[in-house]
Short mmCIF file of C-alpha atoms in Angstrom, two decimals:
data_model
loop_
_atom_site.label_atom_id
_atom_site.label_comp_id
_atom_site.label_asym_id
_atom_site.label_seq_id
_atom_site.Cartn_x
_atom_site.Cartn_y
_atom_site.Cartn_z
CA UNK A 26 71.34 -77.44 113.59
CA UNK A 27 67.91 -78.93 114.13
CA UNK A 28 68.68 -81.80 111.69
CA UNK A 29 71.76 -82.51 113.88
CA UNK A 30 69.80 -82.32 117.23
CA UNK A 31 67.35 -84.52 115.85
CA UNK A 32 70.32 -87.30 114.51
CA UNK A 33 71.73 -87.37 117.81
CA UNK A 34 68.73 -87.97 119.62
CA UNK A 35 66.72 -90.28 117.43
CA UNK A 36 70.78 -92.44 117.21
CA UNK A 37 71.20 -91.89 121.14
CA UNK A 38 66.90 -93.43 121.68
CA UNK A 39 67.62 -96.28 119.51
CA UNK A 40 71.28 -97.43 121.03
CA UNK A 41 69.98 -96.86 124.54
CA UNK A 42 67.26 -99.65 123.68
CA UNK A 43 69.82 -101.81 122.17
CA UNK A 44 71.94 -101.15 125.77
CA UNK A 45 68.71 -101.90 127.65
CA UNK A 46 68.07 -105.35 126.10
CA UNK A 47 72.19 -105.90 126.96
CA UNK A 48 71.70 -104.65 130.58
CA UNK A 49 68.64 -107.16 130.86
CA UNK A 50 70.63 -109.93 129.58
CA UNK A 51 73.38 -108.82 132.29
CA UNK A 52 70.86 -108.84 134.53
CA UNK A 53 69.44 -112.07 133.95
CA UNK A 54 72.89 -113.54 134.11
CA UNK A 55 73.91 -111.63 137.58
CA UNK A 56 69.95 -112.76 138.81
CA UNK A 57 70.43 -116.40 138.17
CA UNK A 58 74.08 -116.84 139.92
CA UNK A 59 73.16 -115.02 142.46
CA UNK A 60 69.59 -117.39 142.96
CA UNK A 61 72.24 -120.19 142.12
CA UNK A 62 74.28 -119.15 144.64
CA UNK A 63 71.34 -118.45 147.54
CA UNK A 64 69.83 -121.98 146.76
CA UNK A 65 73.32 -123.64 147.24
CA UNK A 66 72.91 -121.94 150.98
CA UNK A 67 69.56 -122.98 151.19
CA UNK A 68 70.55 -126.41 150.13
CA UNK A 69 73.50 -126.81 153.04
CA UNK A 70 71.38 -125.25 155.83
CA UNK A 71 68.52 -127.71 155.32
CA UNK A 72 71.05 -130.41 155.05
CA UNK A 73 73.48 -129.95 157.66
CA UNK A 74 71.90 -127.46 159.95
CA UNK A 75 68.31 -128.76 159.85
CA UNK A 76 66.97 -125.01 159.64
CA UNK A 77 63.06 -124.04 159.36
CA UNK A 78 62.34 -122.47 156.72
CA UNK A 79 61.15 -119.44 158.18
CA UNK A 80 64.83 -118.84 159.70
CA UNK A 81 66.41 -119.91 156.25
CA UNK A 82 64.67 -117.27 154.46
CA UNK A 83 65.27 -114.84 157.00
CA UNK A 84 68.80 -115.98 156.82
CA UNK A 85 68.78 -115.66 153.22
CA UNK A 86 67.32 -112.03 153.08
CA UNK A 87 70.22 -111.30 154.70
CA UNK A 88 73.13 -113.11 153.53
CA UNK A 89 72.03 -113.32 149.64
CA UNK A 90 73.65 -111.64 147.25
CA UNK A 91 71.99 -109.62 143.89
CA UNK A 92 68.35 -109.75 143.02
CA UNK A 93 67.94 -113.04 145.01
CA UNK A 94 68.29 -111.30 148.37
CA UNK A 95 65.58 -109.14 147.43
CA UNK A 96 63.14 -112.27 146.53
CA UNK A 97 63.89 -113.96 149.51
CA UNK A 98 63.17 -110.45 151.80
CA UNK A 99 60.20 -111.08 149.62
CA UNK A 100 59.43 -114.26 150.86
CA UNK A 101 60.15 -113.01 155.15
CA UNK A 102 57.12 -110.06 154.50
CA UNK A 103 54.78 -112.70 154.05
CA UNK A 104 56.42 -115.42 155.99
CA UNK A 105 54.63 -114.97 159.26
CA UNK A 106 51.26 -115.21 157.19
CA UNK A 107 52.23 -119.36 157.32
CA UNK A 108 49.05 -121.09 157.88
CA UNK A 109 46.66 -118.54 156.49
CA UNK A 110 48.50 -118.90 153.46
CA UNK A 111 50.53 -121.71 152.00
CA UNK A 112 54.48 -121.77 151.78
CA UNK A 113 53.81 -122.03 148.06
CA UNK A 114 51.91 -119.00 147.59
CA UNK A 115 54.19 -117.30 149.40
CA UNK A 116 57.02 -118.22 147.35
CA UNK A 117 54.83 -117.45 144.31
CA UNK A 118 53.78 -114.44 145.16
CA UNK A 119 57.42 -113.37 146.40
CA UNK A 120 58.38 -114.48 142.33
CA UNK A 121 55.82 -112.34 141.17
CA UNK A 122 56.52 -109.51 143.16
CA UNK A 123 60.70 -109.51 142.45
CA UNK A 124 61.04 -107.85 138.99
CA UNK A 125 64.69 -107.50 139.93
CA UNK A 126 65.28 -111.35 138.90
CA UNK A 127 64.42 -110.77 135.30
CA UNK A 128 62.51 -114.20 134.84
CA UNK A 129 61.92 -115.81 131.83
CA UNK A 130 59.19 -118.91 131.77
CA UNK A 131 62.11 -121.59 132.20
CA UNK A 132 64.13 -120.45 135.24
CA UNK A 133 60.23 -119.50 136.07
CA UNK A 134 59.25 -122.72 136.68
CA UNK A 135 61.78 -124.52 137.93
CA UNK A 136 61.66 -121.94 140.59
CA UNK A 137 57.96 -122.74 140.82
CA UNK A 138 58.68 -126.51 141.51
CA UNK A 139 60.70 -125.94 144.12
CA UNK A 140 58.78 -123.57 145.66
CA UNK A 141 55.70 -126.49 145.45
CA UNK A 142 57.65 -129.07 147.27
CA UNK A 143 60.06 -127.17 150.05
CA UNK A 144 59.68 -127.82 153.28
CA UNK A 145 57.45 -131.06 152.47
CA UNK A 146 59.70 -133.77 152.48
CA UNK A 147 62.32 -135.56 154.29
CA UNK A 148 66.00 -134.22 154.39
CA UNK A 149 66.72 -136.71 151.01
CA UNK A 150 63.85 -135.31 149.74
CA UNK A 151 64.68 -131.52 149.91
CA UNK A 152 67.92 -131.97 149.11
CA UNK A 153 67.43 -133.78 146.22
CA UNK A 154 64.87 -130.91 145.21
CA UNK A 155 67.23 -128.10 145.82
CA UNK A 156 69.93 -129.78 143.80
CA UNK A 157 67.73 -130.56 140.90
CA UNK A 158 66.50 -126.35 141.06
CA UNK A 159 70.06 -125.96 141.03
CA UNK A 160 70.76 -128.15 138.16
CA UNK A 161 68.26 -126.71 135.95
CA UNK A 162 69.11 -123.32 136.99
CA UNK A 163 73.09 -123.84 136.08
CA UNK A 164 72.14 -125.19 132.23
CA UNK A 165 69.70 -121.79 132.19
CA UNK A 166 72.48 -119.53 133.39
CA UNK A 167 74.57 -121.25 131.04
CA UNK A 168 72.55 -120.39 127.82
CA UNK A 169 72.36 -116.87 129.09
CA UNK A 170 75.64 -116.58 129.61
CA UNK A 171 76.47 -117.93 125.61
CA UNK A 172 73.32 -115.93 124.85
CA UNK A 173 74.49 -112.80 126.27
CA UNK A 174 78.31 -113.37 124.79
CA UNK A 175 76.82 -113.50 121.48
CA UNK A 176 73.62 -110.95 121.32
CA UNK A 177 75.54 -108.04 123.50
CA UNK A 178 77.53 -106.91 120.53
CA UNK A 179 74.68 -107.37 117.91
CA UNK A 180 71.99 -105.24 119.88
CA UNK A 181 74.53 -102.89 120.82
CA UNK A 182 75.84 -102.76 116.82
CA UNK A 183 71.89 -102.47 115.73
CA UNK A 184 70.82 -100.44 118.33
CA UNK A 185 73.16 -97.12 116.49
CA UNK A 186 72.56 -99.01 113.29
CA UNK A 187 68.96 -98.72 113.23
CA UNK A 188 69.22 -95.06 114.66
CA UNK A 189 71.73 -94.08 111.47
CA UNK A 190 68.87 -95.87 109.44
CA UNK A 191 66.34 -93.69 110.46
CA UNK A 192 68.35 -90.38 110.74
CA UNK A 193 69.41 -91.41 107.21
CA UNK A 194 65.68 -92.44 105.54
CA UNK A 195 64.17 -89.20 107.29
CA UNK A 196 66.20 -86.37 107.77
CA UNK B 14 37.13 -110.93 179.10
CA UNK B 15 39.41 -114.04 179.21
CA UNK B 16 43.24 -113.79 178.35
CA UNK B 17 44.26 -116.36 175.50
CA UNK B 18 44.46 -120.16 176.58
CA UNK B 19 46.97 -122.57 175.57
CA UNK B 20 44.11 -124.29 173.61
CA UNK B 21 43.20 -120.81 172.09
CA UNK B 22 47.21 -120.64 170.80
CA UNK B 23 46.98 -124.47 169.96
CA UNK B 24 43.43 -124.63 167.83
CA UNK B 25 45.30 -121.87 165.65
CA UNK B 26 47.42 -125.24 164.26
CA UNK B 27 43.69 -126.43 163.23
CA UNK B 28 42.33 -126.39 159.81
CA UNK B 29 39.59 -123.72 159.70
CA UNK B 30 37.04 -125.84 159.59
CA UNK B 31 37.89 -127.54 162.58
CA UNK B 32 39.46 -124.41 164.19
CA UNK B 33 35.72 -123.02 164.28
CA UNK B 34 34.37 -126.05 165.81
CA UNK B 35 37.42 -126.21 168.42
CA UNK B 36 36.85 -122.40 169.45
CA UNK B 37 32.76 -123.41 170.63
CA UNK B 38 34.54 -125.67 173.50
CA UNK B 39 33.51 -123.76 176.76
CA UNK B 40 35.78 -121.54 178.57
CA UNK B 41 36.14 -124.21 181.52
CA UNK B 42 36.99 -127.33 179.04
CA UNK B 43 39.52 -124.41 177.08
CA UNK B 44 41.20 -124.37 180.50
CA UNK B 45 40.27 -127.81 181.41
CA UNK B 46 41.37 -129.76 178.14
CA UNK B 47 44.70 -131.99 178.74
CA UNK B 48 44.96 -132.94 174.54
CA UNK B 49 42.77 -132.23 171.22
CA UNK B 50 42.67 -135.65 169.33
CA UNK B 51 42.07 -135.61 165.31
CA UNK B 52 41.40 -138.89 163.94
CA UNK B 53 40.46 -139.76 160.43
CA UNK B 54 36.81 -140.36 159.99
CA UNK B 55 36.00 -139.60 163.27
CA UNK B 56 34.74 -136.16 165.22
CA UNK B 57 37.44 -133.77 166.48
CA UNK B 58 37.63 -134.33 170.09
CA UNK B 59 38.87 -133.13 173.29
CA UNK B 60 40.36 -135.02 175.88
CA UNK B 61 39.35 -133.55 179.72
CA UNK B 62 40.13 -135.07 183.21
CA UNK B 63 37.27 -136.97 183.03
CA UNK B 64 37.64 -138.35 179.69
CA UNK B 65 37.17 -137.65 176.14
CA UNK B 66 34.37 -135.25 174.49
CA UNK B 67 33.64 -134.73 171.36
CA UNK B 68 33.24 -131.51 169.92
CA UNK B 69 30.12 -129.40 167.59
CA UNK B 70 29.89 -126.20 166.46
CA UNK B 71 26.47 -125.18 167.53
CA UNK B 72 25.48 -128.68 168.17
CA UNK B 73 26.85 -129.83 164.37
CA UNK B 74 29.88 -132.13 164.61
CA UNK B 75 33.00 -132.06 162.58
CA UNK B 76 35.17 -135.07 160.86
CA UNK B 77 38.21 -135.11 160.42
CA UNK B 78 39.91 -135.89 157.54
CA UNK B 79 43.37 -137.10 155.92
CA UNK B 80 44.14 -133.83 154.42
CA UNK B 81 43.44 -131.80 158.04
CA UNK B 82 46.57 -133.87 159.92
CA UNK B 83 49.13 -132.77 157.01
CA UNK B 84 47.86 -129.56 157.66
CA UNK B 85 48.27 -129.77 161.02
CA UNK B 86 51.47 -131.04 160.36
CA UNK B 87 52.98 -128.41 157.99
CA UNK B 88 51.83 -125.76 160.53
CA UNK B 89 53.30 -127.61 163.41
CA UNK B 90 56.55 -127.93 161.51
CA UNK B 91 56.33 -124.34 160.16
CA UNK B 92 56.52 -125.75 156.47
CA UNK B 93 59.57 -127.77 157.31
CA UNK B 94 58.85 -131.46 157.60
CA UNK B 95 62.62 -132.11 157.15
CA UNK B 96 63.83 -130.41 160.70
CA UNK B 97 61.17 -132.53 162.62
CA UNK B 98 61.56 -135.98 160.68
CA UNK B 99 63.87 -137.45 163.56
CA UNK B 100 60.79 -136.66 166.01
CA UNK B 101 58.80 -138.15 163.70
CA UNK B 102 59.87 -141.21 163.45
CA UNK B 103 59.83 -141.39 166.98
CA UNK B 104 55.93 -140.44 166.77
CA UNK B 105 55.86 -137.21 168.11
CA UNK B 106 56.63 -133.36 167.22
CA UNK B 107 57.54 -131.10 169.81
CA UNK B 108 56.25 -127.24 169.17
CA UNK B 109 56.91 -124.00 170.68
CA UNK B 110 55.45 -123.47 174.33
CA UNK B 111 56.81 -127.42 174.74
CA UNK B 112 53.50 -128.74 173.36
CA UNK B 113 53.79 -132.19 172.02
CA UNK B 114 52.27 -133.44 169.43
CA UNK B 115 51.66 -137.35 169.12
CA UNK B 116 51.28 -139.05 165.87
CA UNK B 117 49.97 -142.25 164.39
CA UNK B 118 50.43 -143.49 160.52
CA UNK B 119 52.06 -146.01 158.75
CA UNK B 120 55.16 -146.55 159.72
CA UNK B 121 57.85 -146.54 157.35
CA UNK B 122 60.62 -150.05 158.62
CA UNK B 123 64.39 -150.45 156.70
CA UNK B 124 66.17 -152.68 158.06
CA UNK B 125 64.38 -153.34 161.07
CA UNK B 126 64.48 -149.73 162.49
CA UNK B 127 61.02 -146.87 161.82
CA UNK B 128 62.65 -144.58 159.70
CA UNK B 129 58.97 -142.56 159.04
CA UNK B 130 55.42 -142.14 159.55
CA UNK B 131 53.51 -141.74 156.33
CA UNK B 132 49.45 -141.72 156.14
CA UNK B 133 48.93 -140.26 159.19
CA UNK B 134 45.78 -141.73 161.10
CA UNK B 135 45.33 -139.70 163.67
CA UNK B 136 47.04 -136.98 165.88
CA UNK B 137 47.16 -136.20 169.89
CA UNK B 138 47.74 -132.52 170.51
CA UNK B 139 48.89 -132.69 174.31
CA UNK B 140 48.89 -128.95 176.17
CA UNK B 141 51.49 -128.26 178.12
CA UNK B 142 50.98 -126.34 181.19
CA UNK B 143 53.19 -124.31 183.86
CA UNK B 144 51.80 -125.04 187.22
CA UNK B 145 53.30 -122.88 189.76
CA UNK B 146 53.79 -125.15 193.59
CA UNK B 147 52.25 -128.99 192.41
CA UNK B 148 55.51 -130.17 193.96
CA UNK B 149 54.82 -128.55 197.44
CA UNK B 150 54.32 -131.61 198.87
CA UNK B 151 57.15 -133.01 198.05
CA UNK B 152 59.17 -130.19 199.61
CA UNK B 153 57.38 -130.74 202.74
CA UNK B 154 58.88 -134.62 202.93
CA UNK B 155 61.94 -133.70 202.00
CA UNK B 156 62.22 -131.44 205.17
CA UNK B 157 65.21 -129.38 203.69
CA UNK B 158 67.08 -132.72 202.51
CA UNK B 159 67.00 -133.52 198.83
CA UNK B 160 67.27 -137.33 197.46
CA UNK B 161 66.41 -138.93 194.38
CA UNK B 162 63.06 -138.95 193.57
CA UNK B 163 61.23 -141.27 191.12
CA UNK B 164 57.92 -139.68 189.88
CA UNK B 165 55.16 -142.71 189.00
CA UNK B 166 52.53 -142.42 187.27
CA UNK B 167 50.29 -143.39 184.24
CA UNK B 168 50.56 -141.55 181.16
CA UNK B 169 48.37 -138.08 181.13
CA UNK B 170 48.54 -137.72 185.11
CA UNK B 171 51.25 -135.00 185.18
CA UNK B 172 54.57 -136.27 185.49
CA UNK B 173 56.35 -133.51 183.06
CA UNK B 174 54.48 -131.01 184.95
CA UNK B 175 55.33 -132.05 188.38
CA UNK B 176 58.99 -132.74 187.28
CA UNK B 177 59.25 -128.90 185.60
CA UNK B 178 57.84 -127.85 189.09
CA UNK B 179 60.31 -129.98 190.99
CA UNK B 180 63.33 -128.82 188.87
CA UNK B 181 62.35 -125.20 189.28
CA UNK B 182 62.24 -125.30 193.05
CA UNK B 183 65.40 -127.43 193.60
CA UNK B 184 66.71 -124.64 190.95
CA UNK B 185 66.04 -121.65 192.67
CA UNK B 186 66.29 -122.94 196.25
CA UNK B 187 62.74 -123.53 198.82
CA UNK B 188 62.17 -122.99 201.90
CA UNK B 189 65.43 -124.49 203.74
CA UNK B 190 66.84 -125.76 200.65
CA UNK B 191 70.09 -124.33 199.20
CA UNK B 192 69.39 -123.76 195.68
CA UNK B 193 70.94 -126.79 193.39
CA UNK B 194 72.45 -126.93 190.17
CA UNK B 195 70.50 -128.71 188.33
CA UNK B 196 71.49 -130.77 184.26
CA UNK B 197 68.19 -131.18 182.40
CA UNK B 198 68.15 -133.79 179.58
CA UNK B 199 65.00 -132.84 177.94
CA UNK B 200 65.01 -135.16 175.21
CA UNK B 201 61.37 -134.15 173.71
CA UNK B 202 61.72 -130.19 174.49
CA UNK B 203 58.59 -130.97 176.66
CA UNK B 204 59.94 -129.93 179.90
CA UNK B 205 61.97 -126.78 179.54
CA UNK B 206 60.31 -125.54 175.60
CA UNK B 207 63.46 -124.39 174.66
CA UNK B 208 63.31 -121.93 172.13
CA UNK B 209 66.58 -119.96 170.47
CA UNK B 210 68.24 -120.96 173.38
CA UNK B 211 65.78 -119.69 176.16
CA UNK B 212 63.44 -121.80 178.04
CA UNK B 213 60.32 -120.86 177.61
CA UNK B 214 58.91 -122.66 180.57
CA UNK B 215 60.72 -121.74 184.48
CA UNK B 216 62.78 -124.13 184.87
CA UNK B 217 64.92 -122.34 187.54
CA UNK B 218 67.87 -120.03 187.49
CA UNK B 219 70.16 -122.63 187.59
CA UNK B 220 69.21 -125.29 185.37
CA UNK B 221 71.52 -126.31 182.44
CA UNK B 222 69.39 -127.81 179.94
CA UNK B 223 70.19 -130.34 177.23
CA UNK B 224 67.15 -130.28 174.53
CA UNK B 225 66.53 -133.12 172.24
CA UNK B 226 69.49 -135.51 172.93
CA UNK B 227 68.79 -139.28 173.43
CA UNK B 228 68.25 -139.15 177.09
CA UNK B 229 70.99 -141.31 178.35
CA UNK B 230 73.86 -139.93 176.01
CA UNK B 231 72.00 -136.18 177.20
CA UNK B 232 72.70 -137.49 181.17
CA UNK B 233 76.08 -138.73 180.19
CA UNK B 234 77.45 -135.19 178.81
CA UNK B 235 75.71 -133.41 181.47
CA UNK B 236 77.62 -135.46 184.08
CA UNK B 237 80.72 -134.90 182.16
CA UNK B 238 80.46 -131.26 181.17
CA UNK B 239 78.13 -129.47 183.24
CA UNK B 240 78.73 -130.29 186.78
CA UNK B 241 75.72 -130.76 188.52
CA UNK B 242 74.40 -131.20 191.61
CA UNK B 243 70.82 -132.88 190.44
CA UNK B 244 70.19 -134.69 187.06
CA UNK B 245 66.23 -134.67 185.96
CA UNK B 246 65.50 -136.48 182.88
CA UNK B 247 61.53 -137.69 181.59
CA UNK B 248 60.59 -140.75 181.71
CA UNK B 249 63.00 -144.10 181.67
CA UNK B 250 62.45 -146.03 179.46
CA UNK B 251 65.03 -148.44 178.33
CA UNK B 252 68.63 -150.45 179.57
CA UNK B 253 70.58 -147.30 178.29
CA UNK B 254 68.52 -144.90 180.06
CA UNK B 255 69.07 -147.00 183.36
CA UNK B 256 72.92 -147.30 182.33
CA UNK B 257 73.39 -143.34 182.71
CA UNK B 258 71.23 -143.36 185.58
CA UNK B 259 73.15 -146.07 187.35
CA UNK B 260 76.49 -143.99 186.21
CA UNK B 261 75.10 -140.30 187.89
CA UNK B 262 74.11 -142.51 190.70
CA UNK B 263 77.95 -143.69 191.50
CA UNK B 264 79.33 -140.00 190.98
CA UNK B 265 77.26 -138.73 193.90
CA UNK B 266 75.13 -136.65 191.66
CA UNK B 267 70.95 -136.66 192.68
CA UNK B 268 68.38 -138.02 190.25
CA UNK B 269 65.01 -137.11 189.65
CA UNK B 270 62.94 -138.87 187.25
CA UNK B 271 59.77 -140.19 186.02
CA UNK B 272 58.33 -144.12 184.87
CA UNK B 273 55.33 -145.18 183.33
CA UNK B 274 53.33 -147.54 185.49
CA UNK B 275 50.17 -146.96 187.99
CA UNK B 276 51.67 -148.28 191.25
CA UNK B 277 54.73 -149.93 192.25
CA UNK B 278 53.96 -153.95 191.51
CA UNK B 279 53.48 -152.58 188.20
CA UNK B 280 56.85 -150.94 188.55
CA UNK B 281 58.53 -154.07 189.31
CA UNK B 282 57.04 -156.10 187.13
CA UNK B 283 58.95 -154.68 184.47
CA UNK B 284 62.16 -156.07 183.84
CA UNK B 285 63.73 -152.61 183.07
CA UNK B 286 62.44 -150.95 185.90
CA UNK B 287 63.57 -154.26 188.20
CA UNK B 288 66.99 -153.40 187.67
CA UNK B 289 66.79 -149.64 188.44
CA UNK B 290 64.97 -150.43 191.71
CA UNK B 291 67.53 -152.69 192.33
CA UNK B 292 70.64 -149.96 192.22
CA UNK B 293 68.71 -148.44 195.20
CA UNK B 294 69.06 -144.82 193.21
CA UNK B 295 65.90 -143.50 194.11
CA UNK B 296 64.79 -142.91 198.31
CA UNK B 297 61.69 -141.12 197.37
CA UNK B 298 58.80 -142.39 195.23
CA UNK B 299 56.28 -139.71 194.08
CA UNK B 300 52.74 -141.06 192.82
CA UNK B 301 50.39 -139.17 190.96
CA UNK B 302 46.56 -139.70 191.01
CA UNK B 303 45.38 -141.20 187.76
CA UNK B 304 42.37 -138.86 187.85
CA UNK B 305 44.56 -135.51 186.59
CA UNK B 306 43.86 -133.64 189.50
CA UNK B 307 47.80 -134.16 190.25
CA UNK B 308 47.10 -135.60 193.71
CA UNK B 309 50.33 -136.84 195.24
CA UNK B 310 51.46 -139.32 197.40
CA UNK B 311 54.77 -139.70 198.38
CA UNK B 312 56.65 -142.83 199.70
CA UNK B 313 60.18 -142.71 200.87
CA UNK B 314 62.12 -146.11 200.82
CA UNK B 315 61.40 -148.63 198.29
CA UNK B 316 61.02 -152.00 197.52
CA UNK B 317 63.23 -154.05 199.18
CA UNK B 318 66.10 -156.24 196.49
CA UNK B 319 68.77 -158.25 196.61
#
């Protein structure tokens, strides 16, 4: 009875790991539309609406959908910190702070250099910025997407696999 | 102990650095001071009514440099150069409270037109200030009976002020006068610091106010949409300007404005300003004292035309 306790648990610890790395790669796909999405927003307002930036992330924490809305509530906390702090470290620190968005070092940065020149430029300028976030973002969420279609089954497969492994070397 | 100045809210836009140095200016020149000036290589400064001072911290002076007036900048702009680049290019920045911020750089020409300033060189902070009656004596000449009014003076002296004074009173009604309804094309935000859609400055309950439109389209839409009684607009400045004003005129609306120029022969010199005085708009002519004591003189008439 023990044995078959045992089975079930050691099978059920090693597929829930092989779920948890599927979840994270939903995640990460859900986290980068959504920031996809938000910047889109971000892009229009600055183009067409003119918008500060402290109303457009206000705006944003509000409107955003997924993990995104939570960076950019984030970002209002520290927003009215402007001036003793930098827009950038804001932004940084807002990254940092938002484990929700499941960054890896690619969508990382470009995320980073946008964060180093909003709000600096002229109108071209930004929106040229925003786009090319965008851009680099959408080929990212694309390999996650293919990365995700193909890995889900495998880590789900392995994750019971490599429980009936163990169940079957040990017990 | 003191409340907090306009300077005291404006040196918070400084650099720290220069923000120290600004915060050993007395409390009289805190109230006193008309602009701060930051120019590269050179001391931050203050500009009083009797001219400009430069400023130390404990006797030890500070220079300014490059990097200080993009700070400045991104502050004034609250990290968002793009929503103020229209301003920009006109040299100036308008920031909450209707403080306007003057700037000098390289200027950026396509096709013949400033589309930027880059490099900045050096930056005017002017303060704006609220102050309640300076238009008094005009009341007193108009005797109940409000005409056009042409405010002169030099730049510095107090026109916006004494126009934000004169559009509050005809606003809310004084003394004899009824109160008027008044359109206000604030083209810079200086006059009625709008902010989310509420002045931050009195202006008068019944002021309509159109913020940062060209002036003379601003008058125009007023006149079309707004119905008022009394147009106000700062400072003419070009044919179009005169254009709107010369429309208002023939709709039997009442004008109120200001010009650049010490006296009137300097007024008249100008060929712009020749052709307003020539519509006849304007029965009373306001002068301010160079000095920034706002003393006024008032003329009513004009010069005569043909």
């Amino acid at each position: 009875m023990i044995k078959v306790i045992g089975s079930i648990l050691i099978i059920g610890g090693t597929a829930t790991i092989g779920l948890k790395k599927i979840l994270s790669m939903d995640n990460r796909v859900k986290a980068l539309s959504s920031m996809i999405s938000a910047l889109e927003i971000m892009q229009s307002e600055i183009l067409f609406r003119l918008t500060p930036i402290p109303e457009l992330l206000q705006y944003l924490s509000e409107t955003a959908s997924g993990p995104s809305r939570i960076f950019f509530e984030n970002c209002c906390r520290e927003i009215n910190r402007l001036g003793e702090e930098s827009l950038l470290r804001i932004w940084k620190k807002a990254l940092k702070n938002t484990p929700e968005l499941e960054l890896h070092s690619e969508e990382e940065r470009a995320l980073l250099d946008l964060g180093a020149v909003l709000g600096k430029y002229d109108l071209d300028g930004q929106g040229r910025a925003i786009a090319y976030a965008v851009s680099r973002l959408e080929k990212i969420l694309q390999d996650a997407k293919t990365e995700k279609q193909m890995q889900s089954k495998v880590y789900g497969i392995m994750g019971i696999a490599a429980g009936l492994a163990v169940v079957i070397i040990f017990i | 102990m003191m409340s907090e100045t306009a300077y005291d809210v404006l040196i918070k836009l400084l650099p720290i650095k220069l923000r120290e140095t600004a915060a050993f200016a007395t409390d009289r020149d805190k109230q006193l001071a008309e602009e701060i000036r930051l120019r590269c290589g050179q001391e931050l400064s203050i500009v009083l009514p009797g001219g400009e001072k430069n400023l130390t911290a404990g006797g030890k002076p500070v220079t300014v440099q490059p990097q200080d007036l993009e700070y400045v900048i991104e502050l004034a702009t609250r990290s968002s150069a793009y929503s103020a680049v229209e301003s920009v290019r006109k040299g100036y920045i308008t920031i909450n409270g209707g403080h306007r911020i003057g700037l000098c750089g390289s200027a950026v020409v396509i096709n013949g037109e400033i589309t930027n300033l880059v490099k900045l060189s050096s930056i005017s902070i002017r303060i704006a200030r609220q102050i309640y009656g300076v238009a008094d004596p005009l009341f007193r000449e108009y005797g109940g009976n409000f005409d056009s009014t042409l405010i002169i003076a030099p730049p510095g002296c107090g026109k916006t002020t004494l126009l934000r004074d004169l559009v509050r009173q005809l606003s809310n009604g004084s003394g004899k006068m009824r109160p008027q309804r008044i359109g206000l094309a604030d083209e810079r935000g200086e006059i009625a610091a709008m902010q989310g859609g509420m002045p931050q400055m009195d202006v008068g309950r019944h002021t309509d106010i159109l913020n940062g439109s060209p002036k003379a389209e601003a008058m125009l839409m007023l006149l079309k949409t707004m119905n008022p009684t009394v147009l106000a607009c700062d400072e003419i400045t070009s044919e179009g300007d005169v254009f709107a004003v010369e429309q208002a005129a023939n709709c039997g609306v009442k004008l109120l404005a200001t010009a650049h120029a010490a006296n009137m022969d300097e007024l008249k010199v100008r060929p712009v300003y020749q052709r307003l005085l020539q519509l006849h708009v304007f029965r009373y002519f306001a002068y301010l004292s160079p000095d920034g004591t706002h003393g006024l003189r008032v003329e009513k008439g004009g010069p005569e035309y043909d």
